[in-house]
Short mmCIF file of N, CA and C in Angstrom, two decimals:
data_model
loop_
_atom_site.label_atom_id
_atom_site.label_comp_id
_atom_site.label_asym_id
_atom_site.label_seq_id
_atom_site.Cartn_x
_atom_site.Cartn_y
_atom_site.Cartn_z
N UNK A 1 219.91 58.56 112.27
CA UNK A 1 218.72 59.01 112.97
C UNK A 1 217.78 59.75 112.03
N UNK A 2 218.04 60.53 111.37
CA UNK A 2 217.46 61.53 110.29
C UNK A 2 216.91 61.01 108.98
N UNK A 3 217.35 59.86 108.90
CA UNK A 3 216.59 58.72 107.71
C UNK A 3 215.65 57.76 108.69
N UNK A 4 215.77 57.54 109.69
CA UNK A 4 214.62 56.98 110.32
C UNK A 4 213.72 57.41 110.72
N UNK A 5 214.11 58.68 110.95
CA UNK A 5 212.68 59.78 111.36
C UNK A 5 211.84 60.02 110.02
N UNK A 6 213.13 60.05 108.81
CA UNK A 6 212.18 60.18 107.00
C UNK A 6 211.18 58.64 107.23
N UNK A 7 211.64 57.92 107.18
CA UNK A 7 210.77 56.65 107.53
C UNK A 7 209.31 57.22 107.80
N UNK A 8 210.03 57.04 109.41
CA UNK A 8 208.80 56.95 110.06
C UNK A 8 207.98 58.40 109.81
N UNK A 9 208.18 59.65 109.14
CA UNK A 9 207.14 61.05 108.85
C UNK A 9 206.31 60.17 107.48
N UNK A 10 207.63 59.33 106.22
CA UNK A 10 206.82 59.06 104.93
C UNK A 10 205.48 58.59 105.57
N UNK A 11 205.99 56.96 106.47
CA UNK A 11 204.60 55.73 106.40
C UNK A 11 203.50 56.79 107.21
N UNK A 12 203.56 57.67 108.54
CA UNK A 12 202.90 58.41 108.97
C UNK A 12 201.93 58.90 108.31
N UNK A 13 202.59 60.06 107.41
CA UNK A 13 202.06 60.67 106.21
C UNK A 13 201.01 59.81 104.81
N UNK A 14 201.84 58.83 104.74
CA UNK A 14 201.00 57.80 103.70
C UNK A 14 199.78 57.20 104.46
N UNK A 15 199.81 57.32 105.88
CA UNK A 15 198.99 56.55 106.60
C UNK A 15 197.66 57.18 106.59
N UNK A 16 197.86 58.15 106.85
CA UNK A 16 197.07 59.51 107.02
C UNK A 16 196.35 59.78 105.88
N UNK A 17 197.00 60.03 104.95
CA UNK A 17 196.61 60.12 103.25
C UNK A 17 195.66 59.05 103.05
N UNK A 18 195.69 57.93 103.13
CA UNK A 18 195.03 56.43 102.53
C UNK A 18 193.96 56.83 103.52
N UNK A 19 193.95 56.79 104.86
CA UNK A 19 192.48 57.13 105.82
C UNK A 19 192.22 57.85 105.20
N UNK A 20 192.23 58.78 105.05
CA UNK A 20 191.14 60.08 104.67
C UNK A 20 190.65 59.54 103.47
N UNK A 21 191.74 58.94 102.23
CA UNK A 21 191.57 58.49 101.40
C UNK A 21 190.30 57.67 101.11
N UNK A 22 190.37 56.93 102.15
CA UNK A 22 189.07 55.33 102.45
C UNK A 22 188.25 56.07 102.78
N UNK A 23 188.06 57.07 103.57
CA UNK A 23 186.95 57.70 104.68
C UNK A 23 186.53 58.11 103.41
N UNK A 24 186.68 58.88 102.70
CA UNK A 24 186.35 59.71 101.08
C UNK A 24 185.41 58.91 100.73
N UNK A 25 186.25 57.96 99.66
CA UNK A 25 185.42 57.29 98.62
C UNK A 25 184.31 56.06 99.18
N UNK A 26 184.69 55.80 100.47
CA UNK A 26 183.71 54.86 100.95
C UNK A 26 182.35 55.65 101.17
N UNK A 27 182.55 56.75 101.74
CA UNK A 27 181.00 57.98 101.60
C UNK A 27 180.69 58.15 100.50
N UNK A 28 181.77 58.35 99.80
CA UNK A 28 180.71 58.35 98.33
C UNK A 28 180.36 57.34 97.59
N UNK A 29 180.81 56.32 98.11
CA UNK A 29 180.17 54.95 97.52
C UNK A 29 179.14 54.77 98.46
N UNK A 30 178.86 54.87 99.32
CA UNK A 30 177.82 53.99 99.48
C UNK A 30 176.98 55.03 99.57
N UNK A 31 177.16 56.42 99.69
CA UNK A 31 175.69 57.44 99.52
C UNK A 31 175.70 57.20 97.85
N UNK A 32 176.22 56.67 97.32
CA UNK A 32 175.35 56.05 95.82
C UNK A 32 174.58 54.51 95.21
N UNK A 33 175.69 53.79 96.30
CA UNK A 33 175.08 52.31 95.90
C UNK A 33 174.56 51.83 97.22
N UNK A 34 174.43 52.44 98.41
CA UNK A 34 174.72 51.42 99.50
C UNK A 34 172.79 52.16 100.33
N UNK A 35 172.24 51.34 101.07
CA UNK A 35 171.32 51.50 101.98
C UNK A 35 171.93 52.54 103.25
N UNK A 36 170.70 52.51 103.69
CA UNK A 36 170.80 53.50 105.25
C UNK A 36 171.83 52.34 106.13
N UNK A 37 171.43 50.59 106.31
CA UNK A 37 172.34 50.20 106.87
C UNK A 37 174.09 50.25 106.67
N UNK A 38 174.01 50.27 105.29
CA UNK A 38 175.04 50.56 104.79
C UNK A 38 175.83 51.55 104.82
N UNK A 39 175.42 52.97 105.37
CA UNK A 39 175.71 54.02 105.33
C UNK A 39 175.94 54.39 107.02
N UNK A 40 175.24 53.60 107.55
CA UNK A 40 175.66 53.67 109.41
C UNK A 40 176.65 52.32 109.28
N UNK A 41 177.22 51.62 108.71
CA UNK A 41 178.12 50.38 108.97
C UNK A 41 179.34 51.88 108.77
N UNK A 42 179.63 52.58 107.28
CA UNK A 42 180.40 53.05 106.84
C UNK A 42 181.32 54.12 108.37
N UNK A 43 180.12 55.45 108.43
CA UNK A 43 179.75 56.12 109.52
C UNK A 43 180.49 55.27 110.55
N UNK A 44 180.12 54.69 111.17
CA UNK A 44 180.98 53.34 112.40
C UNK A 44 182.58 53.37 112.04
N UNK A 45 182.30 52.69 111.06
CA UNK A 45 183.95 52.45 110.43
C UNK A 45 184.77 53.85 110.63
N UNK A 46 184.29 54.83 110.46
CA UNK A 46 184.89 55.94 110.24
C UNK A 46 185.11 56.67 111.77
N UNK A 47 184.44 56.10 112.46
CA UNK A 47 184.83 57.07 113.53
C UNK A 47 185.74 55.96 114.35
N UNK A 48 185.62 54.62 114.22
CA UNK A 48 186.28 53.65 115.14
C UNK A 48 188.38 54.45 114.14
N UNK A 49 188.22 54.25 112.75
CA UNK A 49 189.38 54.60 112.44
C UNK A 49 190.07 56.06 112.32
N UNK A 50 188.98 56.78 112.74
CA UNK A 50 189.81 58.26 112.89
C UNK A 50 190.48 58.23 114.21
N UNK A 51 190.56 57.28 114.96
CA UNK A 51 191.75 57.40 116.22
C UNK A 51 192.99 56.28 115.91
N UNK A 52 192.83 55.65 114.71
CA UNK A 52 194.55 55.56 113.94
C UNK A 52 194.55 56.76 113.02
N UNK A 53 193.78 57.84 112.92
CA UNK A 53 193.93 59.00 111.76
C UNK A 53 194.74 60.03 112.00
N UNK A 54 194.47 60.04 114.06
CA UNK A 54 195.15 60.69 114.58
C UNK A 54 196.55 61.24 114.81
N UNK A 55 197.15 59.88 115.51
CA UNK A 55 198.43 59.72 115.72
C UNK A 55 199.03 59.64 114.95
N UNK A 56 198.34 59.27 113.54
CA UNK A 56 199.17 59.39 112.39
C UNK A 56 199.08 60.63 111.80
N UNK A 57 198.30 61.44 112.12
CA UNK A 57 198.81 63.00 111.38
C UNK A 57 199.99 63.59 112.40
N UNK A 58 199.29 63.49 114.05
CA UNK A 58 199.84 63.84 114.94
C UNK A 58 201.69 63.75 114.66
N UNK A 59 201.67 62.04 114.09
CA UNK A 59 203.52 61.61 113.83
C UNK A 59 203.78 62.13 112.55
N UNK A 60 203.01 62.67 110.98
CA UNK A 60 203.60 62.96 110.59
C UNK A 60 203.85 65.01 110.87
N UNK A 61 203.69 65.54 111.54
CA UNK A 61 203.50 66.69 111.93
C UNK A 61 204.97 66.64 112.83
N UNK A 62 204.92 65.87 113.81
CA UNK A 62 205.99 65.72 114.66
C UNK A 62 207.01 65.53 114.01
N UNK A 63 207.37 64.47 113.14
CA UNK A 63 208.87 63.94 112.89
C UNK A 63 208.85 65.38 111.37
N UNK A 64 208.22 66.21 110.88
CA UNK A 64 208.01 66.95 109.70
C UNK A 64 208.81 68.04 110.38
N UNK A 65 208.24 68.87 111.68
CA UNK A 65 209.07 69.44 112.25
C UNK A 65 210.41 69.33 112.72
N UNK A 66 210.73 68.29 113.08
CA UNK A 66 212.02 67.59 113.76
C UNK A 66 212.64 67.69 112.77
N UNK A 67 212.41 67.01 111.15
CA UNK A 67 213.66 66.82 109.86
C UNK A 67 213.92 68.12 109.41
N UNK A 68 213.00 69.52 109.65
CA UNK A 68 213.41 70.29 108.80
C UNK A 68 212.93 71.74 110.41
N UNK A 69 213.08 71.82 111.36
CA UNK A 69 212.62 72.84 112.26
C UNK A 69 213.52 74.44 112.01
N UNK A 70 214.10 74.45 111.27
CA UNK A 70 213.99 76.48 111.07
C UNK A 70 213.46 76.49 109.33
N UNK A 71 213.49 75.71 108.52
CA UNK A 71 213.09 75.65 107.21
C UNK A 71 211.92 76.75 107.16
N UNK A 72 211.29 77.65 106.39
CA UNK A 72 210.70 78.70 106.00
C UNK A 72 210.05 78.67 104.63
N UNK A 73 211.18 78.74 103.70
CA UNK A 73 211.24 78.85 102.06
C UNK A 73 210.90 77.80 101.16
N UNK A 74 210.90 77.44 99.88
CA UNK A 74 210.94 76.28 99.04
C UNK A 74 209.68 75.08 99.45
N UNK A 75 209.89 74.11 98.97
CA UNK A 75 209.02 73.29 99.77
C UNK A 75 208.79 72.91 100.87
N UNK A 76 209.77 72.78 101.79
CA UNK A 76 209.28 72.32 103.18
C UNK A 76 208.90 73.53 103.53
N UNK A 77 208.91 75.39 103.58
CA UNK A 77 208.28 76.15 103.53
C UNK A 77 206.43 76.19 103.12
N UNK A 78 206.49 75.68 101.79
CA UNK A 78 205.32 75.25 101.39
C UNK A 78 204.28 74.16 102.34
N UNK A 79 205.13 73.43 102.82
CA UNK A 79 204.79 71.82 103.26
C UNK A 79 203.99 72.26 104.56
N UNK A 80 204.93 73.74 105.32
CA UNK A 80 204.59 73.89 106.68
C UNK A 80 203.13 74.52 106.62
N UNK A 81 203.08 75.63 105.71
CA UNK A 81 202.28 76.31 105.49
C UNK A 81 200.63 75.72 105.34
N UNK A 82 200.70 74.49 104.92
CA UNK A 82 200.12 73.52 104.41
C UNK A 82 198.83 73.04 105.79
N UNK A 83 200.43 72.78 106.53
CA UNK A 83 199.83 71.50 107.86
C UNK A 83 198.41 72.25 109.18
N UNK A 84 198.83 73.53 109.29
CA UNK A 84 197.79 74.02 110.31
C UNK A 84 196.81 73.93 109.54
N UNK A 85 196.51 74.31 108.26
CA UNK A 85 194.98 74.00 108.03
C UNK A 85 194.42 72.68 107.86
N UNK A 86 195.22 72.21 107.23
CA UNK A 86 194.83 70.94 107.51
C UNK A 86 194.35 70.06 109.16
N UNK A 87 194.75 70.13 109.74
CA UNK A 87 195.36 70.26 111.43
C UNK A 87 193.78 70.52 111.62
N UNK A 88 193.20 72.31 111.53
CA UNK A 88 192.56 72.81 111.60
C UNK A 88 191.56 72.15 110.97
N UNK A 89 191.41 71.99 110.08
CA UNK A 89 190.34 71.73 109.25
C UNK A 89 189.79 69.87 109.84
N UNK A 90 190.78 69.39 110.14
CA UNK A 90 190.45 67.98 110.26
C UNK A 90 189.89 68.03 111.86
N UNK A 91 190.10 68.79 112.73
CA UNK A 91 189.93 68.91 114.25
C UNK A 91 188.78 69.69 114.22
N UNK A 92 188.54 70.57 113.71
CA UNK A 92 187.63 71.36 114.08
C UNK A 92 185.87 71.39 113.03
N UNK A 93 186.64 70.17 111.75
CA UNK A 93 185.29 70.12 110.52
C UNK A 93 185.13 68.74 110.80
N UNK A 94 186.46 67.86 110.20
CA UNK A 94 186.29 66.58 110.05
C UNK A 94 185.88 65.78 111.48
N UNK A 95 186.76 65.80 112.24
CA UNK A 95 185.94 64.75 113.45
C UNK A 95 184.96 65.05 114.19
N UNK A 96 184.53 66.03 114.17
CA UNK A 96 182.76 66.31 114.63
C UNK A 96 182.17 66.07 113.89
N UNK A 97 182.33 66.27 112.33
CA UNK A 97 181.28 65.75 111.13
C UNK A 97 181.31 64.43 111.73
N UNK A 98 182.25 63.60 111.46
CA UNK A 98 181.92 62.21 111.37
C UNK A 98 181.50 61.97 112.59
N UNK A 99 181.91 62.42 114.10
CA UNK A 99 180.93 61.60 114.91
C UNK A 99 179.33 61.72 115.02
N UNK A 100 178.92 62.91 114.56
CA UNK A 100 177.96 63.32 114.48
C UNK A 100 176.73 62.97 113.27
N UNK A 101 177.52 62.81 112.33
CA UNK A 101 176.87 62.29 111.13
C UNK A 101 176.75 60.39 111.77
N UNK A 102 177.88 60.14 112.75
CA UNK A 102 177.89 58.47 112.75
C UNK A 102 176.45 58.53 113.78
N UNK A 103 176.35 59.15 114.46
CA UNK A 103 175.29 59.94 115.80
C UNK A 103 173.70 59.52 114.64
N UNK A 104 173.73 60.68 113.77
CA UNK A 104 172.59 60.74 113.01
C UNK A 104 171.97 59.38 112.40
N UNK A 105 173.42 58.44 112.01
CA UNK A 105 173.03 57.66 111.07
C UNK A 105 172.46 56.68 111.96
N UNK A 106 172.68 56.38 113.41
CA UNK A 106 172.30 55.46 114.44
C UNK A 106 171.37 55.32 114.50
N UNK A 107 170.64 56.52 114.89
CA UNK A 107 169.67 56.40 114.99
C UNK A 107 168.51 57.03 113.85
N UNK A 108 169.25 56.56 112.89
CA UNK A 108 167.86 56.86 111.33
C UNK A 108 167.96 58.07 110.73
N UNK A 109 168.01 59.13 111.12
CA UNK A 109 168.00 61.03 110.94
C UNK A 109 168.84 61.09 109.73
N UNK A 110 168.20 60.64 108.71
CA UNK A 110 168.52 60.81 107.14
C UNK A 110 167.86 61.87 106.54
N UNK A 111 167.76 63.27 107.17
CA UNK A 111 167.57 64.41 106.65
C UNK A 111 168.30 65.20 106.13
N UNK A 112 167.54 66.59 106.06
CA UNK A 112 168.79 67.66 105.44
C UNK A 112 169.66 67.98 106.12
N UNK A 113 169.80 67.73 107.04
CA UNK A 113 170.94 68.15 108.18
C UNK A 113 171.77 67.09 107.76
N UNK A 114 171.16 66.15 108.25
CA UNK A 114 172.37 64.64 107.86
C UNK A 114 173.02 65.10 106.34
N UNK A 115 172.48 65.22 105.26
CA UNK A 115 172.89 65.48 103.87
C UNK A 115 174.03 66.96 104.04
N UNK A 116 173.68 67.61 104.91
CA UNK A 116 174.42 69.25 104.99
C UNK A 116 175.57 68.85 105.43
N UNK A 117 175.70 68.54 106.44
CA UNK A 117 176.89 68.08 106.98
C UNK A 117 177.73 66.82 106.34
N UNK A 118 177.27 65.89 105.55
CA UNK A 118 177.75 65.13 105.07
C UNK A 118 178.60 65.88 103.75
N UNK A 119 178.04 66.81 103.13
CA UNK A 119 178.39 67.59 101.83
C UNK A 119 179.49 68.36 102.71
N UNK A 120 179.34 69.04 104.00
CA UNK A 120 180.38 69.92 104.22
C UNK A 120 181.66 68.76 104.49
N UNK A 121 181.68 67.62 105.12
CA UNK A 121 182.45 66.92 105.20
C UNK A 121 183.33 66.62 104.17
N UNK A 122 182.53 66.46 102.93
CA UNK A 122 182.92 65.74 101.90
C UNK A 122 183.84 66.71 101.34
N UNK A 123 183.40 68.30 101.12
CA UNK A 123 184.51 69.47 100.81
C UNK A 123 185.59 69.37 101.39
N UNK A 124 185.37 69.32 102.87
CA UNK A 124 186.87 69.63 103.94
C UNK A 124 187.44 68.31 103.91
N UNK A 125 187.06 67.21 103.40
CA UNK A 125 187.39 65.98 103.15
C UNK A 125 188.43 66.22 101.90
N UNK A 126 187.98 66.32 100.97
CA UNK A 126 188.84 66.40 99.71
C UNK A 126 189.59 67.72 100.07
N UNK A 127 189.55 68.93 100.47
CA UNK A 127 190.16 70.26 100.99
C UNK A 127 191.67 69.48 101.32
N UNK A 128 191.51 68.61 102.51
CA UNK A 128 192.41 68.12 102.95
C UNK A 128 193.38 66.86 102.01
N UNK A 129 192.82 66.40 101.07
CA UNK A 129 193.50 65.13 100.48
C UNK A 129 194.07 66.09 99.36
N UNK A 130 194.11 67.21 99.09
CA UNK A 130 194.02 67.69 97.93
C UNK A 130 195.52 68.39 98.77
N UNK A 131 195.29 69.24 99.82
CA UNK A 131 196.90 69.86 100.26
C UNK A 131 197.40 68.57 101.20
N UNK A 132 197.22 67.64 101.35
CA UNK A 132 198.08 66.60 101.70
C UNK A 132 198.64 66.07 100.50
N UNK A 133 198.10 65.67 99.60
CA UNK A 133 198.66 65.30 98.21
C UNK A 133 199.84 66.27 97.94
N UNK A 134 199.47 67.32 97.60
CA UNK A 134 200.65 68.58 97.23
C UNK A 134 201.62 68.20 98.56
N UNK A 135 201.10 67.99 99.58
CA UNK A 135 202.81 67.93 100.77
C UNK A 135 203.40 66.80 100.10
N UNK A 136 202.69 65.31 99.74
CA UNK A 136 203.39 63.77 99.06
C UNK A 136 203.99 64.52 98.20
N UNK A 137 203.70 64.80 96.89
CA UNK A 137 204.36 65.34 95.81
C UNK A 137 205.70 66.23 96.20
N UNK A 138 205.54 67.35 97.00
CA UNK A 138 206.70 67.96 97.69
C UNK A 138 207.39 67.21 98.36
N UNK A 139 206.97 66.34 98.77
CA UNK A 139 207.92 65.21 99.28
C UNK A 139 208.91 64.59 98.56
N UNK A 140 208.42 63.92 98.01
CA UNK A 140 209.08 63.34 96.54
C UNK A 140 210.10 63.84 96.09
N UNK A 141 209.47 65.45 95.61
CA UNK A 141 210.81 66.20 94.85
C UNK A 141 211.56 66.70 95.74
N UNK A 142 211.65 66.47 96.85
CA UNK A 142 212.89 66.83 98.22
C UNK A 142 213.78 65.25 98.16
N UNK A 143 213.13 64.27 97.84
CA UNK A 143 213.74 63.11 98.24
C UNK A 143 214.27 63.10 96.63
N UNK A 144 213.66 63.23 95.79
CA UNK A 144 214.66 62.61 94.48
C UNK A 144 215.70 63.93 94.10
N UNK A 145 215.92 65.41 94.68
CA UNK A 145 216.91 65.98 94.71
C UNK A 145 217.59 65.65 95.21
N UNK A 146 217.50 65.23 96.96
CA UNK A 146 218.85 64.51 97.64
C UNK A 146 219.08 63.47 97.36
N UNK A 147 218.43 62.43 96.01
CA UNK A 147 219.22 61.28 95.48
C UNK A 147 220.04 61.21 94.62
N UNK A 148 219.46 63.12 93.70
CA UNK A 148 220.43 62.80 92.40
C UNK A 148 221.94 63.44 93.08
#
């Protein structure tokens, strides 16, 4: 049971990582190469896939607690410490940015507001890939201790 729940927290977790991942660099690609249409196609994309972004933080949060629930110290200490802001940061920065920026881009509103919020996105965007990364990495070195 306890290696299937590792399963299913890794792909969760990897799932989660790669969205945010795509959501990232696709904003910054096309606020460099891409048109206004291009930039409301992106916007679209991003809000249709932040509800697989969900359930997949939601599952790796769930089965994270379940493999390790009194853990405190060391890395999964670290790992926990990690997840509310993230949590936080993605609920309360990231999915209002993006519906709102997807809002702006609909209907044309390529101002400073649109640009403000896109920049704050882009911080709490990487904020988050940056301590999700550190949880993968802590991951890792939990899994290749219990291999050696």
């Amino acid at each position: 049971m306890k290696k299937t729940l590792s399963i299913i927290h890794r792909t969760a977790a990897l799932t989660a990582f790669l969205l945010i991942s795509s959501f990232f660099l696709s904003t910054v690609m096309v606020e460099i190469f891409g048109g206004y249409n291009a930039i409301l196609t992106v916007k679209t994309y991003i809000c249709y896939a932040v509800w697989l972004l969900i359930p997949a933080m939601a599952t790796a949060g769930i089965t994270g607690t379940k493999l390790a629930p009194k853990a405190t110290k060391g890395l999964v200490g670290a790992k926990k410490k990690r997840m509310p802001f993230v949590a936080a940061n993605g609920l309360l920065i990231l999915l209002p940015a993006a519906i709102y920026l997807q809002h702006l881009a609909s209907i044309g509103s390529f101002n400073t507001t649109f640009y403000v919020i896109q920049a704050i996105e882009l911080v709490a965007g990487l904020t988050n890939l940056t301590l999700m990364g550190l949880n993968i990495r802590d991951g890792v070195k939990m899994t290749r201790a219990r291999s050696a």
